[in-house]
């Protein structure tokens, strides 16, 4: 029983010590795109909605004044990795591995 208590204490310590270990998947994606989680359904200016956070209870908002613009804002469209781009564009896509293309 003492061993189990020590293992649980270590597990709880790791959840607090390692950043991102205990966060939901959608929150990790939002933070990965330099986004912020807001309680409201709409984002305050200069932020734009970019998905959800906290198991879809919050809105992921990204700063539109930074270099992290969405793909559609830059005139492109998001495609899965299997599709080849003729010309790739800089911009964020809602799906982590997708890429932003101006021409497919």
mmCIF file of C-alpha atoms in Angstrom:
data_model
loop_
_atom_site.group_PDB
_atom_site.id
_atom_site.type_symbol
_atom_site.label_atom_id
_atom_site.label_comp_id
_atom_site.label_asym_id
_atom_site.label_seq_id
_atom_site.Cartn_x
_atom_site.Cartn_y
_atom_site.Cartn_z
ATOM 1 C CA UNK A 1 0.000 0.000 0.000
ATOM 2 C CA UNK A 2 2.896 2.326 0.766
ATOM 3 C CA UNK A 3 4.372 1.696 -2.696
ATOM 4 C CA UNK A 4 1.043 2.562 -4.338
ATOM 5 C CA UNK A 5 0.860 5.839 -2.397
ATOM 6 C CA UNK A 6 4.389 6.755 -3.468
ATOM 7 C CA UNK A 7 3.611 5.982 -7.119
ATOM 8 C CA UNK A 8 0.438 8.068 -7.029
ATOM 9 C CA UNK A 9 2.320 10.985 -5.454
ATOM 10 C CA UNK A 10 4.975 10.741 -8.170
ATOM 11 C CA UNK A 11 2.297 10.618 -10.881
ATOM 12 C CA UNK A 12 0.528 13.687 -9.496
ATOM 13 C CA UNK A 13 3.841 15.515 -9.224
ATOM 14 C CA UNK A 14 4.615 14.759 -12.888
ATOM 15 C CA UNK A 15 1.198 16.031 -13.975
ATOM 16 C CA UNK A 16 1.999 19.351 -12.351
ATOM 17 C CA UNK A 17 5.695 19.548 -13.230
ATOM 18 C CA UNK A 18 5.675 18.610 -16.921
ATOM 19 C CA UNK A 19 4.030 21.347 -19.015
ATOM 20 C CA UNK A 20 1.198 20.139 -21.195
ATOM 21 C CA UNK A 21 1.035 16.625 -19.782
ATOM 22 C CA UNK A 22 -2.380 17.085 -18.177
ATOM 23 C CA UNK A 23 -3.896 19.435 -20.792
ATOM 24 C CA UNK A 24 -6.681 18.396 -23.198
ATOM 25 C CA UNK A 25 -5.723 17.743 -26.819
ATOM 26 C CA UNK A 26 -7.554 20.794 -28.202
ATOM 27 C CA UNK A 27 -5.873 23.057 -25.637
ATOM 28 C CA UNK A 28 -2.424 21.720 -26.556
ATOM 29 C CA UNK A 29 -3.168 22.412 -30.239
ATOM 30 C CA UNK A 30 -4.278 25.960 -29.427
ATOM 31 C CA UNK A 31 -1.182 26.661 -27.351
ATOM 32 C CA UNK A 32 0.966 25.097 -30.086
ATOM 33 C CA UNK A 33 -0.331 27.772 -32.468
ATOM 34 C CA UNK A 34 0.425 30.502 -29.902
ATOM 35 C CA UNK A 35 -3.275 30.859 -29.124
ATOM 36 C CA UNK A 36 -5.128 31.781 -25.964
ATOM 37 C CA UNK A 37 -8.220 30.162 -24.436
ATOM 38 C CA UNK A 38 -11.156 32.504 -23.751
ATOM 39 C CA UNK A 39 -14.396 31.705 -21.926
ATOM 40 C CA UNK A 40 -16.557 33.632 -24.390
ATOM 41 C CA UNK A 41 -17.680 32.214 -27.739
ATOM 42 C CA UNK A 42 -16.306 35.230 -29.608
ATOM 43 C CA UNK A 43 -12.760 36.529 -29.446
ATOM 44 C CA UNK A 44 -11.927 40.107 -28.459
ATOM 45 C CA UNK A 45 -10.048 42.274 -30.940
ATOM 46 C CA UNK A 46 -7.335 41.815 -32.287
ATOM 47 C CA UNK A 47 -7.898 38.043 -31.838
ATOM 48 C CA UNK A 48 -9.641 35.653 -34.243
ATOM 49 C CA UNK A 49 -11.332 32.331 -33.393
ATOM 50 C CA UNK A 50 -9.207 29.315 -34.274
ATOM 51 C CA UNK A 51 -10.951 26.358 -32.656
ATOM 52 C CA UNK A 52 -11.722 25.233 -29.135
ATOM 53 C CA UNK A 53 -9.998 24.665 -25.780
ATOM 54 C CA UNK A 54 -10.690 22.712 -22.585
ATOM 55 C CA UNK A 55 -12.693 19.909 -24.167
ATOM 56 C CA UNK A 56 -14.646 22.341 -26.396
ATOM 57 C CA UNK A 57 -15.818 24.505 -23.495
ATOM 58 C CA UNK A 58 -13.677 27.542 -24.406
ATOM 59 C CA UNK A 59 -12.681 29.301 -27.622
ATOM 60 C CA UNK A 60 -9.134 29.247 -28.944
ATOM 61 C CA UNK A 61 -8.186 32.718 -30.156
ATOM 62 C CA UNK A 62 -5.039 33.738 -32.026
ATOM 63 C CA UNK A 63 -3.603 37.229 -32.302
ATOM 64 C CA UNK A 64 -4.176 38.634 -35.805
ATOM 65 C CA UNK A 65 -1.510 41.317 -35.337
ATOM 66 C CA UNK A 66 1.280 38.732 -34.973
ATOM 67 C CA UNK A 67 2.994 36.631 -37.631
ATOM 68 C CA UNK A 68 0.635 33.733 -36.897
ATOM 69 C CA UNK A 69 -2.137 34.407 -39.427
ATOM 70 C CA UNK A 70 -4.582 31.743 -40.503
ATOM 71 C CA UNK A 71 -4.248 30.234 -43.943
ATOM 72 C CA UNK A 72 -7.524 31.735 -45.196
ATOM 73 C CA UNK A 73 -6.466 35.207 -44.027
ATOM 74 C CA UNK A 74 -3.392 34.886 -46.231
ATOM 75 C CA UNK A 75 -5.418 33.863 -49.313
ATOM 76 C CA UNK A 76 -4.694 30.131 -49.151
ATOM 77 C CA UNK A 77 -6.583 26.980 -48.260
ATOM 78 C CA UNK A 78 -5.707 24.092 -45.955
ATOM 79 C CA UNK A 79 -5.025 20.649 -47.411
ATOM 80 C CA UNK A 80 -4.097 17.307 -45.827
ATOM 81 C CA UNK A 81 -0.457 16.164 -46.019
ATOM 82 C CA UNK A 82 -1.251 13.611 -48.750
ATOM 83 C CA UNK A 83 -2.061 16.395 -51.251
ATOM 84 C CA UNK A 84 0.892 18.040 -52.977
ATOM 85 C CA UNK A 85 1.012 21.843 -53.151
ATOM 86 C CA UNK A 86 2.245 23.555 -56.302
ATOM 87 C CA UNK A 87 2.852 26.663 -54.231
ATOM 88 C CA UNK A 88 2.888 26.632 -50.441
ATOM 89 C CA UNK A 89 1.693 29.628 -48.429
ATOM 90 C CA UNK A 90 2.564 30.753 -44.909
ATOM 91 C CA UNK A 91 -0.447 30.468 -42.605
ATOM 92 C CA UNK A 92 -1.992 28.364 -39.859
ATOM 93 C CA UNK A 93 -4.396 25.503 -40.508
ATOM 94 C CA UNK A 94 -6.837 24.148 -37.907
ATOM 95 C CA UNK A 95 -5.443 20.623 -38.308
ATOM 96 C CA UNK A 96 -1.883 20.371 -36.990
ATOM 97 C CA UNK A 97 -0.292 18.406 -39.857
ATOM 98 C CA UNK A 98 -2.182 20.094 -42.705
ATOM 99 C CA UNK A 99 -0.442 22.659 -44.872
ATOM 100 C CA UNK A 100 -1.486 25.943 -46.392
ATOM 101 C CA UNK A 101 -1.458 26.114 -50.198
ATOM 102 C CA UNK A 102 -2.253 28.807 -52.728
ATOM 103 C CA UNK A 103 -2.379 26.285 -55.584
ATOM 104 C CA UNK A 104 -2.908 22.530 -55.476
#
